[in-house]
Amino acid sequence: MTHLMLSLPPRNTAAQLVPDLTALLDVLFILLVFLLLTAAVKLNMLDVTLPDTGKNTSTPVQQADVQVLSIRLEHNKLQYALEKESFTTLNEAINALKNSKESLPLYLAVDQQVPSGELVKLLAKLSAEKYQVANILVKSD
């Protein structure tokens, strides 16, 4: 009868004392990626200084040497007007502004109820058409 014996590798006590660093390295890698992504964010901000106006001060809108484009919110719909002519869409108002042959400074008269996003769209459209706004007048209720 032949005896077969299994031989086991000799016990190495030094190999048993080495900790498994896989979980620690995973956490450090995630932390490193998080810090790199959040530290590289650069905020582009534009400093805007608004003039101090009291309730008793007002700027006359009816001046002979300016064009006034007004925007107001009426019945949850935006209404545009150039001088005394009304328009229902922004494109109609911009086309009327293009058709006016005058090269006067442009004032914007904006109702306070108009959403700021619509005002930004108006300013972007005017900028795309190469119009510079001389003044923005805000009417509060």
C-alpha positions in Angstrom: 0.0 0.0 0.0 1.3 3.3 -1.0 0.7 6.3 1.2 0.0 9.5 -0.5 0.4 12.5 1.6 -0.4 16.0 0.8 2.3 18.4 1.5 1.3 21.9 2.6 3.5 24.9 2.0 5.3 26.0 5.1 3.6 28.7 7.2 5.0 32.1 6.7 3.8 34.3 9.5 5.1 37.5 7.8 2.6 37.0 4.9 -0.3 36.8 7.2 0.5 40.2 8.8 0.3 42.2 5.6 -3.1 44.1 5.5 -5.2 44.2 2.3 -5.0 47.8 1.0 -7.5 47.4 -1.9 -10.4 49.1 -0.1 -8.2 51.9 1.2 -6.8 52.6 -2.3 -10.3 52.7 -3.7 -11.4 55.3 -1.2 -8.3 57.4 -1.7 -8.7 57.3 -5.5 -12.4 58.4 -5.2 -11.4 61.2 -2.9 -8.6 62.3 -5.2 -11.0 62.4 -8.2 -13.6 64.3 -6.2 -11.1 66.9 -5.1 -9.6 67.4 -8.6 -13.1 67.9 -10.1 -14.3 70.4 -7.5 -11.0 72.3 -7.2 -10.8 73.0 -11.0 -14.1 74.8 -11.2 -13.6 78.4 -12.2 -16.6 80.7 -11.8 -16.9 83.4 -14.4 -18.7 86.3 -12.8 -19.5 89.7 -14.1 -19.5 92.5 -11.5 -22.5 94.7 -12.0 -23.0 97.9 -10.1 -26.5 99.2 -10.0 -27.3 102.8 -9.2 -29.1 103.6 -6.0 -32.5 104.9 -6.8 -35.2 106.0 -4.4 -38.9 105.7 -4.8 -39.3 109.4 -5.6 -36.7 109.4 -8.4 -37.7 108.7 -12.0 -36.2 108.9 -15.4 -38.3 110.5 -18.2 -39.0 107.9 -20.9 -40.5 110.2 -23.4 -37.3 111.8 -24.8 -37.0 112.9 -28.4 -33.4 111.7 -28.8 -33.9 108.0 -27.9 -35.8 105.0 -29.0 -37.7 103.1 -26.3 -38.3 99.4 -26.6 -40.6 98.3 -23.8 -41.5 94.8 -22.5 -44.3 94.0 -20.1 -46.2 91.0 -18.8 -49.9 91.2 -19.3 -52.3 88.2 -18.7 -49.2 85.9 -18.5 -48.1 86.9 -22.0 -45.2 89.1 -23.0 -46.1 92.3 -24.9 -43.4 94.3 -26.7 -43.7 97.9 -27.9 -41.4 100.2 -29.9 -42.3 103.8 -29.3 -46.1 103.6 -29.6 -46.4 100.5 -31.8 -47.2 97.1 -30.0 -45.9 93.7 -30.9 -46.7 90.2 -29.6 -43.4 88.5 -30.3 -39.8 89.4 -29.8 -38.9 88.9 -33.5 -41.6 91.4 -34.6 -40.2 94.0 -32.2 -36.6 93.4 -33.4 -37.8 93.6 -37.1 -39.5 96.9 -36.4 -36.3 98.1 -34.7 -34.3 97.1 -37.8 -36.8 98.9 -40.1 -36.6 102.1 -38.2 -33.9 104.2 -39.9 -33.0 106.2 -36.8 -29.7 105.5 -35.1 -30.7 106.8 -31.8 -29.7 105.4 -28.4 -31.9 102.5 -27.4 -33.6 102.4 -24.0 -35.3 99.3 -22.6 -38.4 99.9 -20.4 -39.1 96.7 -18.5 -42.0 95.8 -16.3 -40.9 94.3 -13.0 -43.1 91.3 -13.5 -41.2 90.2 -16.6 -39.2 87.1 -15.9 -35.4 87.8 -15.9 -34.9 84.9 -18.4 -37.0 86.8 -20.9 -35.0 90.0 -20.3 -31.8 88.0 -20.9 -33.2 86.6 -24.2 -34.1 90.1 -25.3 -30.6 91.4 -24.5 -29.0 88.4 -26.3 -31.1 89.0 -29.4 -30.3 92.8 -29.4 -26.6 91.9 -29.0 -26.8 89.5 -31.9 -28.3 92.2 -34.0 -25.5 94.6 -32.9 -27.7 96.9 -30.9 -26.3 98.5 -27.8 -28.6 99.3 -25.0 -28.0 102.8 -23.5 -30.2 102.4 -20.4 -32.6 99.9 -18.8 -35.5 101.3 -17.0 -37.5 99.1 -14.6 -41.0 100.0 -13.7 -42.2 98.7 -10.3 -45.8 98.3 -9.5 
